[in-house]
Coordinates of C-alpha atoms and ligand atoms in Angstrom, one line a residue:
M208 CA -22.8 0.7 -8.8
E209 CA -23.2 -1.2 -5.5
S210 CA -25.1 -4.1 -6.9
S211 CA -22.3 -4.8 -9.4
R212 CA -19.7 -4.8 -6.7
R213 CA -17.9 -8.2 -6.7
E214 CA -19.1 -10.3 -3.8
S215 CA -15.7 -11.2 -2.7
E216 CA -13.8 -7.9 -2.9
M217 CA -13.5 -7.9 0.9
E218 CA -12.1 -11.4 0.9
I219 CA -9.6 -10.7 -1.9
D220 CA -8.4 -7.5 -0.3
A221 CA -7.9 -9.2 3.1
P222 CA -4.3 -9.5 4.1
G223 CA -2.8 -13.0 3.9
V224 CA -1.8 -14.8 7.0
A225 CA 1.1 -17.2 6.7
L226 CA -0.1 -20.8 6.8
A227 CA 3.0 -22.2 8.5
E228 CA 2.6 -19.8 11.4
P229 CA 4.4 -21.2 14.5
V230 CA 2.2 -21.9 17.4
T231 CA 4.1 -19.4 19.5
A232 CA 3.8 -16.5 17.0
P233 CA 1.7 -13.5 18.2
F234 CA -1.9 -13.6 17.0
A235 CA -1.9 -12.1 13.4
G236 CA -5.6 -12.1 12.8
V237 CA -7.8 -14.4 10.8
P238 CA -8.6 -13.4 7.3
L239 CA -11.9 -14.5 5.7
L240 CA -9.8 -16.1 2.9
D241 CA -6.1 -16.6 2.4
L242 CA -5.4 -17.2 -1.3
N243 CA -1.7 -17.2 -0.9
A244 CA -1.8 -20.0 1.6
Q245 CA -3.2 -22.3 -1.1
N246 CA -1.6 -20.8 -4.2
L247 CA 2.0 -20.4 -3.0
A248 CA 2.1 -24.0 -1.9
L249 CA 1.8 -24.9 -5.6
E250 CA 4.1 -22.1 -6.9
S251 CA 6.6 -24.3 -8.9
E252 CA 3.8 -26.3 -10.6
L253 CA 1.9 -23.1 -11.4
K254 CA 5.0 -21.6 -12.9
D255 CA 5.6 -24.7 -15.0
A256 CA 2.0 -24.5 -16.3
F257 CA 2.5 -20.8 -17.1
E258 CA 5.7 -21.6 -19.0
R259 CA 4.1 -24.4 -20.9
V260 CA 1.3 -22.1 -22.1
L261 CA 3.8 -19.3 -22.9
R262 CA 5.9 -21.6 -25.0
S263 CA 2.9 -23.2 -26.7
G264 CA 2.0 -19.9 -28.4
R265 CA -1.7 -21.1 -28.1
F266 CA -3.8 -18.6 -26.3
I267 CA -7.3 -19.2 -27.4
L268 CA -9.0 -22.5 -26.5
G269 CA -7.1 -25.6 -27.6
P270 CA -5.6 -28.6 -25.6
E271 CA -5.2 -26.9 -22.2
V272 CA -8.9 -26.0 -22.1
E273 CA -10.0 -29.4 -23.5
K274 CA -7.9 -31.2 -20.9
L275 CA -9.5 -29.3 -18.0
E276 CA -13.0 -29.8 -19.6
R277 CA -12.4 -33.6 -19.8
E278 CA -11.1 -33.8 -16.2
L279 CA -14.0 -31.8 -14.7
A280 CA -16.6 -33.7 -16.8
S281 CA -15.3 -37.0 -15.5
R282 CA -15.2 -35.7 -11.9
L283 CA -18.7 -34.4 -12.1
G284 CA -20.1 -37.4 -13.9
V285 CA -21.4 -35.4 -16.9
A286 CA -21.0 -36.0 -20.6
H287 CA -20.0 -32.5 -21.6
A288 CA -18.1 -29.7 -19.9
I289 CA -17.5 -26.3 -21.6
G290 CA -14.9 -23.9 -20.2
V291 CA -16.1 -20.3 -20.2
S292 CA -15.0 -16.8 -19.2
S293 CA -16.8 -16.6 -15.8
G294 CA -19.7 -18.2 -13.8
T295 CA -21.8 -15.2 -14.9
D296 CA -21.1 -15.9 -18.5
A297 CA -21.9 -19.6 -17.9
I298 CA -25.4 -18.6 -16.8
L299 CA -25.9 -16.2 -19.7
L300 CA -24.6 -18.8 -22.2
A301 CA -27.0 -21.5 -20.8
L302 CA -30.0 -19.1 -21.0
M303 CA -29.0 -18.0 -24.5
T304 CA -28.6 -21.6 -25.6
L305 CA -32.1 -22.3 -24.4
E306 CA -33.4 -19.3 -26.3
I307 CA -34.8 -17.6 -23.3
G308 CA -35.6 -13.9 -23.9
P309 CA -38.2 -11.2 -23.9
G310 CA -41.7 -12.3 -22.8
D311 CA -40.3 -15.2 -20.7
E312 CA -40.1 -15.6 -17.0
V313 CA -37.4 -17.4 -15.1
L314 CA -37.7 -18.5 -11.5
C315 CA -34.6 -17.9 -9.3
P316 CA -33.9 -17.4 -5.6
T317 CA -33.9 -13.9 -4.2
F318 CA -31.3 -14.7 -1.5
T319 CA -28.1 -15.2 -3.5
F320 CA -25.4 -13.4 -5.5
F321 CA -26.6 -11.0 -8.2
A322 CA -25.3 -12.9 -11.3
T323 CA -28.2 -15.4 -11.4
A324 CA -31.0 -12.8 -11.7
G325 CA -28.8 -10.4 -13.6
C326 CA -28.3 -12.8 -16.4
V327 CA -32.0 -13.5 -16.7
A328 CA -32.6 -9.8 -17.0
R329 CA -29.8 -9.4 -19.6
T330 CA -31.6 -11.8 -21.9
G331 CA -34.7 -9.6 -21.8
A332 CA -36.6 -12.2 -19.7
R333 CA -38.2 -11.4 -16.3
P334 CA -36.7 -12.8 -13.1
V335 CA -39.4 -14.1 -10.8
F336 CA -38.0 -14.2 -7.3
V337 CA -38.5 -17.2 -4.9
D338 CA -38.2 -17.2 -1.1
S339 CA -35.7 -19.3 0.7
C340 CA -35.6 -22.2 3.1
P341 CA -34.7 -20.8 6.6
S342 CA -32.6 -23.8 7.4
C343 CA -30.4 -24.4 4.4
F344 CA -30.8 -21.0 2.7
N345 CA -31.7 -22.6 -0.6
L346 CA -34.7 -22.0 -2.8
D347 CA -38.0 -22.9 -1.2
V348 CA -39.6 -25.4 -3.6
A349 CA -43.1 -24.8 -2.4
D350 CA -42.8 -21.1 -3.1
A351 CA -41.3 -21.8 -6.5
G352 CA -44.4 -23.9 -7.3
R353 CA -46.7 -21.0 -6.4
K354 CA -44.7 -18.7 -8.7
I355 CA -45.0 -20.9 -11.8
G356 CA -47.1 -19.3 -14.5
P357 CA -47.8 -19.6 -18.3
R358 CA -44.7 -17.6 -19.2
T359 CA -42.3 -19.5 -17.0
R360 CA -39.6 -20.8 -19.2
A361 CA -36.9 -22.1 -16.8
I362 CA -36.0 -22.5 -13.1
I363 CA -32.5 -21.8 -11.7
P364 CA -31.9 -23.3 -8.3
V365 CA -28.7 -22.0 -6.7
H366 CA -26.7 -24.5 -4.6
L367 CA -25.9 -21.8 -2.0
F368 CA -22.8 -21.7 0.2
G369 CA -21.8 -25.3 -0.9
Q370 CA -25.0 -27.2 -0.1
P371 CA -27.2 -28.7 -2.8
A372 CA -30.7 -27.3 -3.1
E373 CA -33.8 -29.6 -2.8
M374 CA -33.4 -31.1 -6.3
D375 CA -36.1 -33.8 -6.2
G376 CA -38.7 -31.0 -5.7
V377 CA -37.1 -28.7 -8.3
L378 CA -36.9 -31.5 -10.9
E379 CA -40.4 -32.6 -10.3
L380 CA -41.7 -29.1 -10.6
A381 CA -39.8 -28.6 -13.8
R382 CA -41.0 -31.9 -15.3
A383 CA -44.6 -31.2 -14.4
N384 CA -44.4 -27.9 -16.2
G385 CA -42.2 -28.9 -19.1
I386 CA -39.4 -26.4 -18.3
P387 CA -35.7 -26.9 -18.1
V388 CA -33.6 -26.5 -15.0
I389 CA -30.3 -24.6 -15.0
E390 CA -28.4 -25.4 -11.8
D391 CA -26.2 -22.6 -10.5
G392 CA -23.5 -24.5 -8.8
A393 CA -21.0 -21.6 -8.7
Q394 CA -20.4 -22.2 -5.0
S395 CA -20.8 -26.0 -5.0
L396 CA -18.5 -27.7 -7.5
G397 CA -18.4 -31.4 -6.5
A398 CA -21.3 -31.2 -3.9
R399 CA -23.5 -34.2 -4.2
Y400 CA -27.3 -34.6 -4.1
K401 CA -28.2 -38.2 -3.4
N402 CA -24.9 -39.3 -4.8
R403 CA -25.0 -37.3 -8.0
C404 CA -22.9 -34.2 -8.4
V405 CA -24.9 -30.9 -8.7
G406 CA -24.9 -29.6 -12.2
A407 CA -25.5 -33.1 -13.6
L408 CA -29.2 -33.1 -12.7
G409 CA -30.6 -30.3 -14.8
A410 CA -30.5 -29.4 -18.5
F411 CA -27.4 -27.3 -17.7
G412 CA -25.2 -26.8 -14.7
I413 CA -22.9 -23.9 -14.2
F414 CA -19.8 -23.3 -12.1
S415 CA -17.4 -20.4 -11.3
F416 CA -13.7 -20.3 -10.8
F417 CA -13.8 -16.9 -9.1
P418 CA -10.8 -16.9 -6.7
S419 CA -13.0 -17.3 -3.6
K420 CA -14.8 -20.4 -4.9
N421 CA -13.7 -23.8 -3.8
L422 CA -11.8 -24.3 -7.1
G423 CA -10.5 -20.8 -7.1
G424 CA -8.7 -19.6 -10.3
F425 CA -6.3 -16.8 -11.1
G426 CA -8.9 -14.3 -12.4
D427 CA -12.3 -15.0 -13.8
G428 CA -13.4 -18.4 -15.3
G429 CA -16.4 -20.7 -15.4
L430 CA -17.8 -23.9 -16.7
V431 CA -21.1 -25.0 -18.3
V432 CA -22.0 -28.7 -18.1
T433 CA -24.7 -30.8 -19.6
N434 CA -25.6 -34.4 -20.5
D435 CA -27.4 -33.4 -23.6
G436 CA -25.3 -33.6 -26.7
N437 CA -27.4 -31.2 -28.8
L438 CA -27.4 -28.5 -26.0
A439 CA -23.6 -29.0 -25.6
A440 CA -22.9 -28.5 -29.3
R441 CA -25.1 -25.4 -29.4
A442 CA -23.5 -24.0 -26.3
R443 CA -20.0 -24.6 -27.7
D444 CA -20.9 -22.6 -30.8
M445 CA -22.5 -19.9 -28.8
R446 CA -19.3 -19.6 -26.7
A447 CA -17.6 -18.3 -29.9
H448 CA -20.1 -15.9 -31.5
G449 CA -22.5 -18.7 -32.6
A450 CA -20.2 -19.5 -35.5
R451 CA -20.0 -22.8 -37.3
P452 CA -18.0 -23.0 -39.5
K453 CA -15.9 -19.9 -38.7
Y454 CA -17.4 -16.6 -40.0
H455 CA -20.8 -18.3 -40.6
H456 CA -23.0 -17.2 -37.7
K457 CA -25.9 -19.5 -37.0
Y458 CA -26.8 -17.8 -33.8
V459 CA -26.0 -14.5 -32.0
G460 CA -23.5 -15.8 -29.4
G461 CA -20.7 -14.0 -27.6
N462 CA -17.1 -14.3 -26.6
F463 CA -17.4 -16.6 -23.6
R464 CA -14.2 -18.5 -23.9
L465 CA -12.0 -19.7 -21.1
D466 CA -8.3 -18.8 -21.5
P467 CA -5.9 -21.7 -21.9
L468 CA -3.6 -20.0 -19.3
Q469 CA -6.5 -20.0 -16.8
A470 CA -7.3 -23.7 -17.7
A471 CA -3.6 -24.8 -17.2
L472 CA -3.4 -23.1 -13.8
L473 CA -6.7 -24.5 -12.6
A474 CA -5.6 -28.0 -13.7
V475 CA -2.7 -27.8 -11.2
K476 CA -5.3 -27.4 -8.4
V477 CA -7.7 -30.2 -9.6
P478 CA -5.7 -33.1 -8.1
H479 CA -5.8 -31.3 -4.7
Y480 CA -9.5 -30.5 -4.8
D481 CA -10.7 -33.5 -2.7
A482 CA -8.2 -32.6 0.0
Y483 CA -9.4 -29.0 0.0
T484 CA -13.0 -30.2 0.4
E485 CA -12.1 -32.6 3.2
R486 CA -10.3 -29.7 5.1
R487 CA -13.4 -27.5 4.6
R488 CA -15.6 -30.2 6.0
A489 CA -13.3 -30.8 8.9
N490 CA -13.2 -27.1 9.7
A491 CA -17.0 -26.9 9.6
A492 CA -17.3 -29.9 11.9
Y493 CA -14.9 -28.3 14.3
Y494 CA -16.8 -25.0 14.4
T495 CA -20.1 -26.9 14.9
E496 CA -18.6 -29.0 17.7
Q497 CA -17.0 -25.9 19.5
L498 CA -19.7 -23.3 18.8
S499 CA -22.6 -25.6 19.7
R500 CA -21.3 -25.6 23.3
L501 CA -21.9 -21.9 23.7
P502 CA -25.0 -20.7 25.5
G503 CA -27.6 -19.5 23.0
A504 CA -26.2 -21.6 20.2
V505 CA -28.4 -24.1 18.3
V506 CA -27.6 -26.3 15.3
T507 CA -29.7 -26.6 12.2
E508 CA -30.9 -30.2 11.9
G509 CA -31.0 -31.7 8.4
A510 CA -32.9 -34.8 7.7
G511 CA -33.5 -35.6 4.1
H512 CA -36.0 -33.0 2.8
L513 CA -36.1 -30.2 5.2
C514 CA -37.5 -26.8 4.6
G515 CA -38.9 -25.3 7.6
E516 CA -37.1 -24.4 10.7
K517 CA -35.7 -27.3 12.7
T518 CA -32.9 -26.9 15.2
T519 CA -31.5 -28.6 18.3
P520 CA -33.0 -27.1 21.5
A521 CA -31.2 -24.2 23.1
R522 CA -29.5 -24.8 26.5
P523 CA -32.1 -24.5 29.4
G524 CA -32.4 -20.9 30.4
H525 CA -31.0 -19.6 27.1
A526 CA -33.0 -18.4 24.1
A527 CA -31.7 -19.5 20.7
R528 CA -29.4 -16.6 19.7
V529 CA -27.1 -18.0 17.1
V530 CA -28.1 -20.7 14.6
L531 CA -25.2 -22.8 13.3
P532 CA -25.5 -24.1 9.7
G533 CA -26.5 -27.7 9.2
A534 CA -26.1 -30.2 6.3
H535 CA -28.9 -32.3 4.8
R536 CA -28.1 -36.0 5.5
D537 CA -28.9 -36.9 1.9
R538 CA -26.4 -34.6 0.3
T539 CA -22.8 -33.5 0.7
H540 CA -22.0 -29.9 1.7
I541 CA -18.7 -28.6 0.5
W542 CA -18.7 -25.5 2.8
N543 CA -17.9 -22.6 0.5
Q544 CA -19.2 -20.6 3.4
Y545 CA -19.9 -21.3 7.1
T546 CA -22.9 -19.0 7.7
L547 CA -24.3 -18.2 11.1
R548 CA -27.7 -16.7 11.7
L549 CA -27.9 -14.2 14.5
R550 CA -31.5 -14.2 15.6
R551 CA -31.5 -11.1 17.9
S552 CA -32.1 -7.8 16.2
G553 CA -28.9 -5.9 15.6
D554 CA -26.7 -8.8 16.7
R555 CA -25.4 -9.7 13.2
D556 CA -23.8 -6.2 12.6
A557 CA -22.6 -6.1 16.2
L558 CA -20.8 -9.4 15.9
R559 CA -19.3 -8.3 12.6
D560 CA -17.9 -5.2 14.3
F561 CA -16.8 -7.2 17.3
L562 CA -14.8 -9.7 15.0
Q563 CA -13.3 -6.9 13.0
K564 CA -11.9 -5.3 16.1
R565 CA -10.2 -8.6 16.8
R566 CA -8.9 -8.7 13.2
I567 CA -11.1 -11.6 12.3
G568 CA -12.6 -11.5 8.8
S569 CA -16.3 -12.1 8.2
E570 CA -18.7 -11.1 5.4
I571 CA -22.4 -10.6 4.9
Y572 CA -23.6 -12.9 2.2
Y573 CA -26.1 -11.3 1.2
P574 CA -27.2 -8.0 2.7
V575 CA -29.9 -7.2 0.1
P576 CA -32.1 -9.8 -1.5
M577 CA -32.6 -9.5 -5.2
H578 CA -36.3 -8.4 -5.0
R579 CA -35.1 -5.4 -3.0
Q580 CA -32.4 -4.3 -5.4
E581 CA -32.7 -0.9 -7.1
C582 CA -32.1 -2.3 -10.5
F583 CA -35.2 -4.6 -10.1
A584 CA -37.6 -1.9 -8.9
Y585 CA -39.4 -2.2 -12.2
L586 CA -40.6 -5.8 -11.2
D587 CA -43.6 -6.5 -9.0
D588 CA -43.2 -5.4 -5.4
V589 CA -43.2 -8.7 -3.5
S590 CA -42.7 -9.7 0.1
L591 CA -40.3 -12.7 0.6
P592 CA -40.1 -12.8 4.4
V593 CA -37.6 -15.6 4.9
A594 CA -35.0 -14.1 2.6
E595 CA -35.6 -10.7 4.1
A596 CA -34.8 -12.1 7.6
L597 CA -31.7 -14.0 6.3
A598 CA -30.4 -10.8 4.8
E599 CA -30.6 -9.2 8.3
E600 CA -29.2 -12.2 10.2
C601 CA -26.5 -14.0 8.2
L602 CA -22.8 -13.7 8.8
S603 CA -20.1 -15.9 7.2
I604 CA -16.9 -16.7 9.1
P605 CA -13.6 -18.0 7.8
I606 CA -13.8 -21.6 6.5
Y607 CA -11.0 -21.9 3.9
P608 CA -9.1 -25.2 3.8
E609 CA -5.8 -23.8 5.1
L610 CA -7.3 -22.3 8.2
S611 CA -5.4 -23.6 11.2
R612 CA -7.0 -24.9 14.4
R613 CA -5.4 -22.1 16.3
Q614 CA -7.2 -19.6 14.0
Q615 CA -10.5 -21.4 14.4
D616 CA -10.0 -21.3 18.2
E617 CA -9.6 -17.6 17.9
V618 CA -12.8 -17.3 16.0
V619 CA -14.7 -19.5 18.5
S620 CA -13.4 -17.6 21.5
A621 CA -14.3 -14.2 19.9
V622 CA -17.9 -15.5 19.3
A623 CA -18.1 -16.8 22.8
E624 CA -16.9 -13.5 24.2
F625 CA -19.5 -11.7 22.0
L626 CA -22.3 -13.9 23.3
E627 CA -21.3 -13.3 26.9
S628 CA -21.0 -9.5 26.4
Ligands
PLP879 C1 -24.3 -18.2 -6.8 C2 -23.4 -17.6 -7.8 N1 -23.7 -17.5 -9.1 C3 -23.0 -17.0 -10.0 C4 -21.8 -16.4 -9.7 C5 -21.0 -15.7 -10.8 O1 -19.7 -16.3 -10.9 P1 -18.5 -15.3 -11.5 O2 -18.1 -14.5 -10.4 O3 -17.5 -16.4 -11.9 O4 -19.0 -14.6 -12.7 C6 -21.3 -16.4 -8.4 C7 -20.1 -15.9 -7.9 O5 -19.4 -15.0 -8.1 C8 -22.2 -17.0 -7.4 O6 -21.8 -17.0 -6.1

């Protein structure tokens, strides 16, 4: 089924490009993501971790999982971190722990990956879709306010593409209506909103270790975080069939456990995480510096609370044709994606084809908003115009940490050529 297709299949299938490519080598293309460039640099440590787990004979939970949970809790500034089987299962576990189910409504953005709304539907609750901010692509808090009703039981802001959502607004809305917030930080591990890590602000935060995420694992994995000891204890029980003690089932939970092998391999990457983020930030700054010189390019301006379209002016004589992504000044963007908006009808698909011919990877995150998905046709037919426009206009270009300047220059010159054509 198309809607269940993994969002990063394209990326994972993309051929790798050697990181240590000599400057004189012929142009080999630019993949959207190059997992080998990051993972093979850590090959001997990863093999050591594998061997340690192999020899331990301990393959379900245990010290490797607990160590990763402690390290990530401390990095994120949260009291409790619970390793789980995927980001999707993290959302489901949070919803199940909050006892959300049939008859309930949960607000979530329409312009995002399927997992958020999918998990709401799997509990039997109704996803209620919210429009997006045209500048930062995150949930539009004013629209969320309009969608709150007597059945609303939770709100799930997604920190999309690596940039925190407008959390003051979300938290205020949740407080005024007495509902919990589950932060979907799958794409934003370590991103900060006013100096606090995302995931630490709501009742629950969730993260994903899917290979294309900034802390990319070796298969599926995820994390649930919370500062609430009672919720943490309950979520831990729910992670293993709701049992406490063993074989005495207090709740109907599931098998949502993170494997110790996955935890041990991820722990090898954790000390490098800040350096990966810095490289992503430097890559984003370089793109913005280079691309903003092109005729028809404008940059999204972020100043504290923005929601509403605000960009730098286009060069005289040129209409704004490509909008470069901006970062709010009161939060840190960790650039899981660098997403362009092509404003002229048909340009987004044309640029994608143009890049493909030059062996440059790109991806459309996301071509169909959730309220237009076939599986949600049973819900109210709503119009969410900003998200609908984003789905037509957005294109993400390579931003991974190991991207070389030469590769970025290839991307920039291809975009320049496209705009001139
Ligand atoms: C915003 C968002 N939420 C949830 C998920 C689900 O994570 P996972 O793939 O680990 O199940 C993803 C990514 O895949 C995502 O991008």
